[in-house]
Structure formats: C-alpha cells, structure tokens
Coordinates of C-alpha atoms and ligand atoms in Angstrom, one line a residue:
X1 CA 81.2 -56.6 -223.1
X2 CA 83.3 -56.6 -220.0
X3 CA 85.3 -53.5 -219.5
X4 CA 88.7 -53.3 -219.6
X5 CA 91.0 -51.8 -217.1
X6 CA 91.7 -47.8 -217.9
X7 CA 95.6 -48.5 -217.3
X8 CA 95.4 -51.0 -219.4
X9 CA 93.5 -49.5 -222.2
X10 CA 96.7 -46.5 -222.0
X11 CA 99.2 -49.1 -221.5
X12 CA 100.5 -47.1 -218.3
X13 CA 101.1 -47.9 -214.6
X14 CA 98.8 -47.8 -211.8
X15 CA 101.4 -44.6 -210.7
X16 CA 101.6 -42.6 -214.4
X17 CA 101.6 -38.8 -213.9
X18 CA 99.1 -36.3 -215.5
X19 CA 101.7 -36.1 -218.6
X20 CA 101.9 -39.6 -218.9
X21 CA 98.5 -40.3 -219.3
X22 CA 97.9 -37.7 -222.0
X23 CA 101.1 -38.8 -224.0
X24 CA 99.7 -42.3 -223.5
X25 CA 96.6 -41.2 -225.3
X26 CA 97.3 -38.9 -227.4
X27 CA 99.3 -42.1 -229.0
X28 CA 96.0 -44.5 -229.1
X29 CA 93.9 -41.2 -230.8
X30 CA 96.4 -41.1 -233.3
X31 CA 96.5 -44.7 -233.8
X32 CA 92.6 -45.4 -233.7
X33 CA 92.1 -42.1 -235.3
X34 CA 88.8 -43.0 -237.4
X35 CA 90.8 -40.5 -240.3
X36 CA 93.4 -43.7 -240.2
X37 CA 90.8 -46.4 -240.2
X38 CA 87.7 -45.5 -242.3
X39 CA 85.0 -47.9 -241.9
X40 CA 86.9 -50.1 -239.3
X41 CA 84.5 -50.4 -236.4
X42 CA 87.4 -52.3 -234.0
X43 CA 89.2 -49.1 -234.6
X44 CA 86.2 -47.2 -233.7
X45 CA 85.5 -49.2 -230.5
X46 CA 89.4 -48.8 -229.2
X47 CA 89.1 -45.3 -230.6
X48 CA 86.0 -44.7 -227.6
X49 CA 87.7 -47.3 -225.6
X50 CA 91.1 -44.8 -224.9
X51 CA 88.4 -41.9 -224.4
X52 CA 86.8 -43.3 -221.9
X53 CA 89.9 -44.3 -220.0
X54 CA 91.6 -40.8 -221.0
X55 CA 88.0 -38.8 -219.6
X56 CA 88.2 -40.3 -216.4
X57 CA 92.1 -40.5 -215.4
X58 CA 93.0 -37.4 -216.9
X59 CA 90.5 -36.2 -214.5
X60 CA 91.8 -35.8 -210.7
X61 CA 88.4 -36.6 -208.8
X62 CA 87.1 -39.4 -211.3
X63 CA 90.7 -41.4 -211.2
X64 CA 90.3 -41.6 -207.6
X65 CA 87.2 -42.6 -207.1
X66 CA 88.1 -45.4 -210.2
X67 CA 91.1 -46.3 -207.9
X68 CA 89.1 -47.2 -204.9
X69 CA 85.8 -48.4 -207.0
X70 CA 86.9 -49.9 -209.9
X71 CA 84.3 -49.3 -212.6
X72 CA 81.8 -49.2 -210.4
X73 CA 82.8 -46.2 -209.0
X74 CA 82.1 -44.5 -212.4
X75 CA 78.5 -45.6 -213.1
X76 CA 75.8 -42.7 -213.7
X77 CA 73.1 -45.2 -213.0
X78 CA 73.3 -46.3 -209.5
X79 CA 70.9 -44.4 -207.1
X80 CA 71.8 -40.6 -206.7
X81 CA 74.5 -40.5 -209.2
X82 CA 73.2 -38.7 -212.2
X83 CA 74.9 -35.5 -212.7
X84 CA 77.7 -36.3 -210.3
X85 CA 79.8 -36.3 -213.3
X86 CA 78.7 -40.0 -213.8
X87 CA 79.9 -41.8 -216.5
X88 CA 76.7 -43.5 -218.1
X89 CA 77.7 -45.9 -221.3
X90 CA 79.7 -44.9 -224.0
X91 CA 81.0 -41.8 -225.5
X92 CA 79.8 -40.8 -229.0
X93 CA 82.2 -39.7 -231.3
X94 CA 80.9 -36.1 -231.1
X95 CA 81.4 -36.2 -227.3
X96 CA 85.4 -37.4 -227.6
X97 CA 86.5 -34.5 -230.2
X98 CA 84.4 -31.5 -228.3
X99 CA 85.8 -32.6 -225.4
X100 CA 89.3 -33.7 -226.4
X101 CA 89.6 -31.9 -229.2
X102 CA 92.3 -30.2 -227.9
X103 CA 94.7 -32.9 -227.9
X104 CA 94.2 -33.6 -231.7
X105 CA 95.4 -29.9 -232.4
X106 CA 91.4 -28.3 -232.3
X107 CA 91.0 -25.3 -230.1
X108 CA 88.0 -26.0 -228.0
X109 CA 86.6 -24.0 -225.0
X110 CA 84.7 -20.4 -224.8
X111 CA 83.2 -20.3 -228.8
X112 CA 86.2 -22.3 -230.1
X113 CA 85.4 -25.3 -232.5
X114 CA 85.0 -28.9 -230.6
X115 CA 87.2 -30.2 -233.2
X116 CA 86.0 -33.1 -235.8
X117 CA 82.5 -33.8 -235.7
X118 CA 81.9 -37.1 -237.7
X119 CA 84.2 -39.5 -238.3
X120 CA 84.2 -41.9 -241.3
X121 CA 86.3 -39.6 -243.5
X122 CA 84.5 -36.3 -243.0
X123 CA 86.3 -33.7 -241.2
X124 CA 83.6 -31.3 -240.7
X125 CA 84.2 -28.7 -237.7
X126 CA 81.4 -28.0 -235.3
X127 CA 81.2 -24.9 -232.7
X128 CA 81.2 -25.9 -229.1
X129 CA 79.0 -24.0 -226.7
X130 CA 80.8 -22.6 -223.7
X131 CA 79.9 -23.9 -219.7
X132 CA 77.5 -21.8 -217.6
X133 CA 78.1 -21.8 -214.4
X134 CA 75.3 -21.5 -211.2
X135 CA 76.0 -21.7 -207.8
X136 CA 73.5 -23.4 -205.0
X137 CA 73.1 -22.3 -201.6
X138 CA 72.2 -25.7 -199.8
X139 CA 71.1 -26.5 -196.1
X140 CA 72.4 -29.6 -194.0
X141 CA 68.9 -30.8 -193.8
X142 CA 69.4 -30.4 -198.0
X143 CA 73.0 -31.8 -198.1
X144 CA 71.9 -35.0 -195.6
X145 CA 68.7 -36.6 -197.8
X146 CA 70.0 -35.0 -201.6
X147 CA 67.4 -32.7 -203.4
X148 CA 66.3 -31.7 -206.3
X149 CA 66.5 -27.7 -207.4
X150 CA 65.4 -25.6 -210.3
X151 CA 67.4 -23.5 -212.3
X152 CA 66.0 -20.5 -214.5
X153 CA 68.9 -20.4 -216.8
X154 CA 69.6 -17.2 -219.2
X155 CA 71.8 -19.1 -221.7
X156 CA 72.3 -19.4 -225.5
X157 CA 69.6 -21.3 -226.7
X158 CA 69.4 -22.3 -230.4
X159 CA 67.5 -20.0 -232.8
X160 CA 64.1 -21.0 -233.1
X161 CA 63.6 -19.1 -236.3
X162 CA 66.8 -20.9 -237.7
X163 CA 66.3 -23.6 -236.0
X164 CA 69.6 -23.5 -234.9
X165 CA 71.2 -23.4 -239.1
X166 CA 72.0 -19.8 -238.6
X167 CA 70.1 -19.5 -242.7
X168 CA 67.0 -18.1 -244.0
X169 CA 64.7 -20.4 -245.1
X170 CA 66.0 -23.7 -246.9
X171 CA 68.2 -22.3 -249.6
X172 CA 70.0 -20.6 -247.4
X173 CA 72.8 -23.0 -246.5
X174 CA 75.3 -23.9 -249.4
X175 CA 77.9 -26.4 -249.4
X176 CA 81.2 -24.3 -248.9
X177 CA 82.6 -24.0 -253.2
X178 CA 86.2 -24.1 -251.4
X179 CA 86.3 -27.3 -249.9
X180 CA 83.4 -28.8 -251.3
X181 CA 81.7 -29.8 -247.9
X182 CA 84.6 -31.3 -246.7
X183 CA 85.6 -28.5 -244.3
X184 CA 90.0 -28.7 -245.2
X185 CA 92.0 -27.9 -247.9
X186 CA 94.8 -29.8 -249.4
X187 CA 97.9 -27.6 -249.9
X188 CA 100.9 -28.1 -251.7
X189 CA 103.7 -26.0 -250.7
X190 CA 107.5 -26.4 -252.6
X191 CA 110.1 -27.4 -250.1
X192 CA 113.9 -28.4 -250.8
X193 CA 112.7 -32.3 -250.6
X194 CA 110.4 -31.8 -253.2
X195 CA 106.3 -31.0 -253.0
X196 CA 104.8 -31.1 -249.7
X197 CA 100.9 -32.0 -248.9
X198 CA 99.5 -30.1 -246.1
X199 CA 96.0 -30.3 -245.0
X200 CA 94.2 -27.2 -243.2
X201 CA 91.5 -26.0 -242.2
X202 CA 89.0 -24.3 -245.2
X203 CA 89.7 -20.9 -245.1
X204 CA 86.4 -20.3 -246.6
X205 CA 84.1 -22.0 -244.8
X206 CA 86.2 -22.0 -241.5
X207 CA 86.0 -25.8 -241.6
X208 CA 82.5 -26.5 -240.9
X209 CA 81.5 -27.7 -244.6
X210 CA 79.0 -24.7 -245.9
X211 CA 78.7 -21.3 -245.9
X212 CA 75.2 -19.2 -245.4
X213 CA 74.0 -17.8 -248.2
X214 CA 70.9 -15.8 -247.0
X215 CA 71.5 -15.0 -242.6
X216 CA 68.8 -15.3 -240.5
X217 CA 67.4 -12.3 -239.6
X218 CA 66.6 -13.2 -236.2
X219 CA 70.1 -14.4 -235.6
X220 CA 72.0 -12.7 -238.1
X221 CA 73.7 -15.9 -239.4
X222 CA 74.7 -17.3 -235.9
X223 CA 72.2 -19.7 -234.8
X224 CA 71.9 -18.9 -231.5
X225 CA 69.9 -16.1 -229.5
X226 CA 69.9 -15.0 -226.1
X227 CA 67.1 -16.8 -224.2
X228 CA 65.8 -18.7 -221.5
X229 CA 65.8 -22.7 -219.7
X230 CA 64.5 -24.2 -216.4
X231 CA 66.4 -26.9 -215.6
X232 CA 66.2 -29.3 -212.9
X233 CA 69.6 -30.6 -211.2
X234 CA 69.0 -33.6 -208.7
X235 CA 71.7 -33.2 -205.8
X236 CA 72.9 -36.2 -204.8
X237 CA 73.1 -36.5 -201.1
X238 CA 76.3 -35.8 -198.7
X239 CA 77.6 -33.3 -201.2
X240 CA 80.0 -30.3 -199.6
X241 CA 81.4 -26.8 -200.2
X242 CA 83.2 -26.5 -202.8
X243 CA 82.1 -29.4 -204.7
X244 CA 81.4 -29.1 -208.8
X245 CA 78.4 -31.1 -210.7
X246 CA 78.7 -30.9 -214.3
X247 CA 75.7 -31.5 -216.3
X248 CA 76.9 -32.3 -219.9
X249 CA 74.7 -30.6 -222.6
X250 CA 73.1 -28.0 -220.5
X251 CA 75.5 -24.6 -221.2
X252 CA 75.6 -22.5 -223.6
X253 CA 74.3 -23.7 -227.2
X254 CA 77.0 -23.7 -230.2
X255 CA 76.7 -21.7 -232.8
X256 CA 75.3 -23.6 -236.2
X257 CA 73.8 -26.4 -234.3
X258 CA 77.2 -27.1 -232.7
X259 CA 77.6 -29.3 -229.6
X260 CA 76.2 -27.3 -226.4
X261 CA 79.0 -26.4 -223.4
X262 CA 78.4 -28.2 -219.8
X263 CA 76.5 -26.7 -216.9
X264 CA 78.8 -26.4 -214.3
X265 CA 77.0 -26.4 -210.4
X266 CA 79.1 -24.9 -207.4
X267 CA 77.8 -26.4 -204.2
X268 CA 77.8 -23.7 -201.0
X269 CA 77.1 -24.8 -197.4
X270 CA 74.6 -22.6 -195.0
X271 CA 76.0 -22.5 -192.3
X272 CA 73.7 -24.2 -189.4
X273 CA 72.8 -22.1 -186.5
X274 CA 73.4 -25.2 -184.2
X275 CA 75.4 -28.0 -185.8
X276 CA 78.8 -27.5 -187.0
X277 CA 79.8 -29.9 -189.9
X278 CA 83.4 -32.0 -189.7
X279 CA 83.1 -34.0 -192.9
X280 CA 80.6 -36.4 -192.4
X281 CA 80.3 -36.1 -188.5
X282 CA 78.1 -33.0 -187.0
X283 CA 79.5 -31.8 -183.6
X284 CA 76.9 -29.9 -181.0
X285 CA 78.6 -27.8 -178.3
X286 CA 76.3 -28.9 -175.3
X287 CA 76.1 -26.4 -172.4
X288 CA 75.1 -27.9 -169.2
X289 CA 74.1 -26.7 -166.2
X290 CA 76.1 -27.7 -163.2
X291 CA 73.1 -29.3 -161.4
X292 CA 72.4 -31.2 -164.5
X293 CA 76.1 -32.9 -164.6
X294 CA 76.2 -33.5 -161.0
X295 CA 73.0 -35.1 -160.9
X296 CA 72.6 -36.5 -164.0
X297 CA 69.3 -35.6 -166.0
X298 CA 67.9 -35.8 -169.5
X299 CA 68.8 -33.2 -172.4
X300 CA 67.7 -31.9 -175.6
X301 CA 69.7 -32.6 -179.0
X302 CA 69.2 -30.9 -181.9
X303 CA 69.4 -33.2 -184.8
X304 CA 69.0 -32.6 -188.9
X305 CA 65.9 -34.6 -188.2
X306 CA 64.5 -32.6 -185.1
X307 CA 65.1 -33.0 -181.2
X308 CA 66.6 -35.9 -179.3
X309 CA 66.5 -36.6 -175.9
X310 CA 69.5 -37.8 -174.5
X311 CA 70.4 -39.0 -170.8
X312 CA 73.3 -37.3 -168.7
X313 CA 74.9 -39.5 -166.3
X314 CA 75.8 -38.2 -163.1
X315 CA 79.0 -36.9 -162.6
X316 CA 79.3 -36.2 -165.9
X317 CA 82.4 -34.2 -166.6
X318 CA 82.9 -30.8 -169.2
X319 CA 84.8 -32.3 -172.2
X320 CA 83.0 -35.4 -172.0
X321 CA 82.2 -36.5 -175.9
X322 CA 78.7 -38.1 -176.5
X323 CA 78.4 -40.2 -179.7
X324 CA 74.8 -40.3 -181.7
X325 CA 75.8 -43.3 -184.4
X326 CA 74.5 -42.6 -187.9
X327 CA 73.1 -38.9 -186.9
X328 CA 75.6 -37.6 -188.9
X329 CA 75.8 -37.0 -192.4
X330 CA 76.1 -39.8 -195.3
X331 CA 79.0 -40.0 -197.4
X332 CA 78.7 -39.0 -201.1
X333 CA 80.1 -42.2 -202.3
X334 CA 77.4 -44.0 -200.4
X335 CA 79.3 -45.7 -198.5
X336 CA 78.2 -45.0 -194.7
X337 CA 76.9 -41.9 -192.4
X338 CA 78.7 -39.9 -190.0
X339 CA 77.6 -39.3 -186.2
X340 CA 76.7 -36.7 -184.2
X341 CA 79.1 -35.7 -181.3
X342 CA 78.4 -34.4 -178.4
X343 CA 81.0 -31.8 -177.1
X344 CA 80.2 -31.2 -173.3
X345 CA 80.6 -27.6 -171.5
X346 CA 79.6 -26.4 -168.1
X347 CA 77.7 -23.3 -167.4
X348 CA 79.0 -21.3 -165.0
X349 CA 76.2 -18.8 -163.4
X350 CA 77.3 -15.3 -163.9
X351 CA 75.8 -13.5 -161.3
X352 CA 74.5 -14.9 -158.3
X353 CA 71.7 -13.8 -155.4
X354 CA 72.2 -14.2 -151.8
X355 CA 70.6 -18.1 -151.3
X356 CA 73.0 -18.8 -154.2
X357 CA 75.9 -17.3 -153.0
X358 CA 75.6 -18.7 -149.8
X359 CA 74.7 -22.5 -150.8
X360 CA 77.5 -22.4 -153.3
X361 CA 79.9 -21.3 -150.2
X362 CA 78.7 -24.4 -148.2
X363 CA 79.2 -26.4 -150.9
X364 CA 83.0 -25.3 -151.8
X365 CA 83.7 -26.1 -147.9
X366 CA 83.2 -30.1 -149.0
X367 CA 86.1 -31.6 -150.5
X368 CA 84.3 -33.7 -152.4
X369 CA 83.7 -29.9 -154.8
X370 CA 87.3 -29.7 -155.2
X371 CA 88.5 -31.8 -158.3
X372 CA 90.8 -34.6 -157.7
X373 CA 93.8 -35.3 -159.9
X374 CA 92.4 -37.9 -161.8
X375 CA 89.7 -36.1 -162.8
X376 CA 92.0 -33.0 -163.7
X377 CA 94.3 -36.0 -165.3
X378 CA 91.5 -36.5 -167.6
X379 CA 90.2 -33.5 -168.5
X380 CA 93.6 -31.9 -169.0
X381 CA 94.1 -35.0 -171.6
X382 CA 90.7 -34.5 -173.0
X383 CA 91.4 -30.9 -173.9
X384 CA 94.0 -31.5 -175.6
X385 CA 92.9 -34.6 -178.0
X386 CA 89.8 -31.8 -179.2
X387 CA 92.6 -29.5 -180.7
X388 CA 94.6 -32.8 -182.7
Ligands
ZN401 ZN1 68.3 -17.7 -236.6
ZN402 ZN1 85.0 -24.8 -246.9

C-alpha cells in the first residue's frame, strides 16, 4: 500500500506547531480508537496510520528528515540505518499505547503503565519498562566508516524463574474477582442530571486483568530481576557528539511481562590529536617551513586513512587553504562526504646560529623578501574569511 502523506494523515499544514500536531492526533486516536470500533480492521489501519504520522512529526529530528526525504527519509532498512531511530513497517498496537499512552490519559514513563495493551475490547494495562541509557566514546576513524560496539548491559531482565508472570508455578495467576479480567470498573455515581457511568481503572487488580495468588519467590511477585545483556549496537557512519540512537526493546524489562523501555545511546567524539572536525569537513593546521613555501616541496597529510603526500607550490603563502575532496567525513544521511582542508602556517625559526643569522640578513637586504601589497592585500583578506 502506498503511504500516505503524514500531514495529510493529521489533516494539518506543512507549518502546524508541536500543539497542533498532538491536538490533531489526539482527535484521530479518539476517532479510530479500537474501544470505538471493535472488530473494524479500517479503523485499526487509520488507527496505526495517525501513529505513525504522530511518532515521527511529533518528533523534532524525525519531521525534519521526513521534510527533506519524504518517506524515504524514515526507512530502517536502507544500508546503515538500523537503530538510527528508523522507522521499519508498521507499529503494533502494543507499540502505539506504550508509547502514546500518554495522550489517551495512561501515565507511561519510569515503571508507569504503557496504557492499553490489546485492543479489540480488552482494556488490559501492561507495565512499561523504563530507557537505559549508555554513552560511546567513538574515534573519527570510528565515526568515518560506522561500527559496530558491544554493550554489557546491567538492566531488568525478566524473571527466569517466573518467566517473567511474577507467580509461582501455574496456579499462581488468577483472573482479578473485581473486574473479571477486564482490568476497569464501571461506576455509577448520582449527579443532579440523573446516574452517571464512569469507567476506571480496577482498583484491585491495578488494571492489568489478574492478580497473583502465590509470588514468586525469586521475584517476589514482580517479574523482573536485576541481571545481565550484551548487546550489539551497529553505529551508523558520520554520526556526531551529541547525537541519540534509540534502540526500541532493549531497556529495562516491565514488570509482569510488560512492554521493555528503549535503550537510549549518547554518541561522544575523541577528540583527534591531528584533525579537528567542522561538521563533515576535517581541517589540518599545516606548519611549513619557510624553505619549503619558497621553494615549493612535497608534504605529509595526515588523513583518517593514513598519510598523504601533497605537493607545495612555490611561493606558497601562510593562509593559503588546500582542499583534499572526499577526505572528509560522510554525512549521516548518506548523502555525500566532507573534505579535508588544508590550513597553511609558516614556521618561523626561533633561535638562530651565526650562518643563519647572517644568510637571513643577506636575504632581508633583497626587496624581493619584503612583502608587496598585494600579497599583504591577500593575506589580510584571507585572515579574515577563517574567522566568518
Ligand atoms: Zn519471578
Ligand atoms: Zn481487576
């Protein structure tokens, strides 16, 4: 099926604000709500349809990269795109109330509820795991070719004596005597206009459906226990400080078998004893000696993929920019790779022996040492562009 556009999934302009979008939402949840339309599977389908749309403009980084992509822009699948908050297929019901939950009234986040897990009538509540986060430390060698690293987690895992139930042994769970299973309560409260129906939350069972009879003794009823996961995040490449992968699934279980929180990676730059990093472009202050720029010569680079030689013309001035294409870094979207720049300096000798002294005394006696205006022309105009 070809995809819609997310704007016009909401119904909103190209332009809506934050506010906007949710309200926008909000009203096609409500509309599509699965509660509204048991067993209606176009409901369902415009029900995901708005989540989709709602997960990636409600998200800063994801609605621009839609702007300028289009729906390409949002694929998990293509090349180094997997945990760069991707968006692979569709949602499953589970996924849109743990991670909108919020917006239909649920609570959500650190050990909340992730809101109505089901659909089809059920209203069952299930416990949302909370987000781990890791930091990684990454090279430019690392940032420019992607990598893959390893992660020894300590995380909620489920209980493997439970298996994750939070009960002891099989007749441990019981279908909650409140509610019967269905995790609310219908309440009828007297008001001036007559009897009122409310619907809340089972104050027995706390909304997830059942109660546990006998706890597990590993556990103590909660389903989860402190323990331990290696997982493997593959970095795509050009990442940069400050960026955030999110791995869906991999934080913290939830109690009871609940939906598992995100892991959350913080991507750190080390900072390169040589190269300095300007978005995609490296820059290499290049100190050369004054023989070497009067003559002309050949040079040593340092590159992220080793040494270069490079060729000095003669007469080559201090301020003078040299431009290695592609030796940069590539761009996280893909879409092209930065260069190298070449920043040249002059050394100046800071002591001096006798031969020296005297040759360099000669030399200043020639006019052709003392700069001409053109060449101060350029140089003073060079100077300045480095610090625009
Ligand atoms: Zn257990
Ligand atoms: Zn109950």
């Amino acid at each position: 099926m070809e995809k819609r556009d997310y704007y016009e999934v909401l119904g909103v302009a190209k332009n809506a604000s934050a506010d906007e979008i949710k309200k926008a939402y909000r009203k096609k949840a409500i509309q599509y709500h699965p509660d509204r339309n048991p067993g209606d599977k176009e409901a369902e389908e415009k029900f995901k349809e708005a989540a989709e749309a709602y997960d990636v403009l409600s998200n800063p980084d994801k609605r621009a990269r839609y702007d300028q992509f289009g729906h390409a822009g949002m694929s998990g699948a293509a090349g180094n795109g997997g945990p760069f908050g991707g968006f692979s297929g569709g949602m499953s019901m589970d996924d849109i109330f743990s991670m909108f939950g919020d917006i239909f009234g649920g609570h959500g986040g650190f050990g909340g509820f992730g809101g109505f897990g089901g659909g089809g009538g059920t209203q069952q509540r299930r416990f949302r795991g909370s987000d781990l986060r890791v930091k990684v430390k990454l090279t430019l060698k690392e940032i420019s070719t992607g990598v893959e690293k390893k992660f020894k987690l300590k995380k909620y895992v489920p209980c493997p004596h439970c298996h994750g139930s939070g009960a002891e042994g099989n007749s441990g769970v019981e279908t909650c005597p409140t509610c019967k299973g269905s995790g609310s309560v219908i309440r009828n409260q007297q008001t001036i206009l007559g009897t009122m129906q409310t619907r809340t939350t089972c104050p027995t069972c706390g909304g997830e459906g059942h109660i546990i009879k006998n706890k597990c003794k590993e556990c103590g009823g909660e389903g989860i226990v402190y323990g331990e996961e290696v997982v493997t995040v593959k970095i795509p490449q050009g990442v940069s400080e400050g960026m955030q992968l999110s791995m869906s699934g991999k934080g913290n279980a939830g109690k009871h078998n609940g939906v598992p929180g995100d892991l959350l990676i913080l991507i750190e730059e080390e900072a390169d004893k040589e190269l300095i990093r300007d978005e995609n472009d490296l820059i290499y202050n290049l100190l050369l000696s004054f023989p070497t720029a009067a003559l002309g010569g050949t040079v040593e680079i340092p590159t992220i993929d080793g040494r270069v030689k490079v060729k000095i013309e003669p007469g080559t001035q201090p301020g003078k920019v040299l431009r290695l294409r592609n030796k940069g870094l590539p761009s996280v979207n893909g879409y092209g790779t930065g260069d190298l720049l070449v920043n040249v300096s002059i050394y100046v000798p800071e002591t001096l022996n006798k031969d020296e002294k005297k040759a360099l005394e000669e030399m200043d006696k020639s006019d052709n040492f003392k700069p001409n205006t053109s060449i101060k022309e350029k140089i003073f105009r060079k100077f300045k562009t480095l610090f625009e």
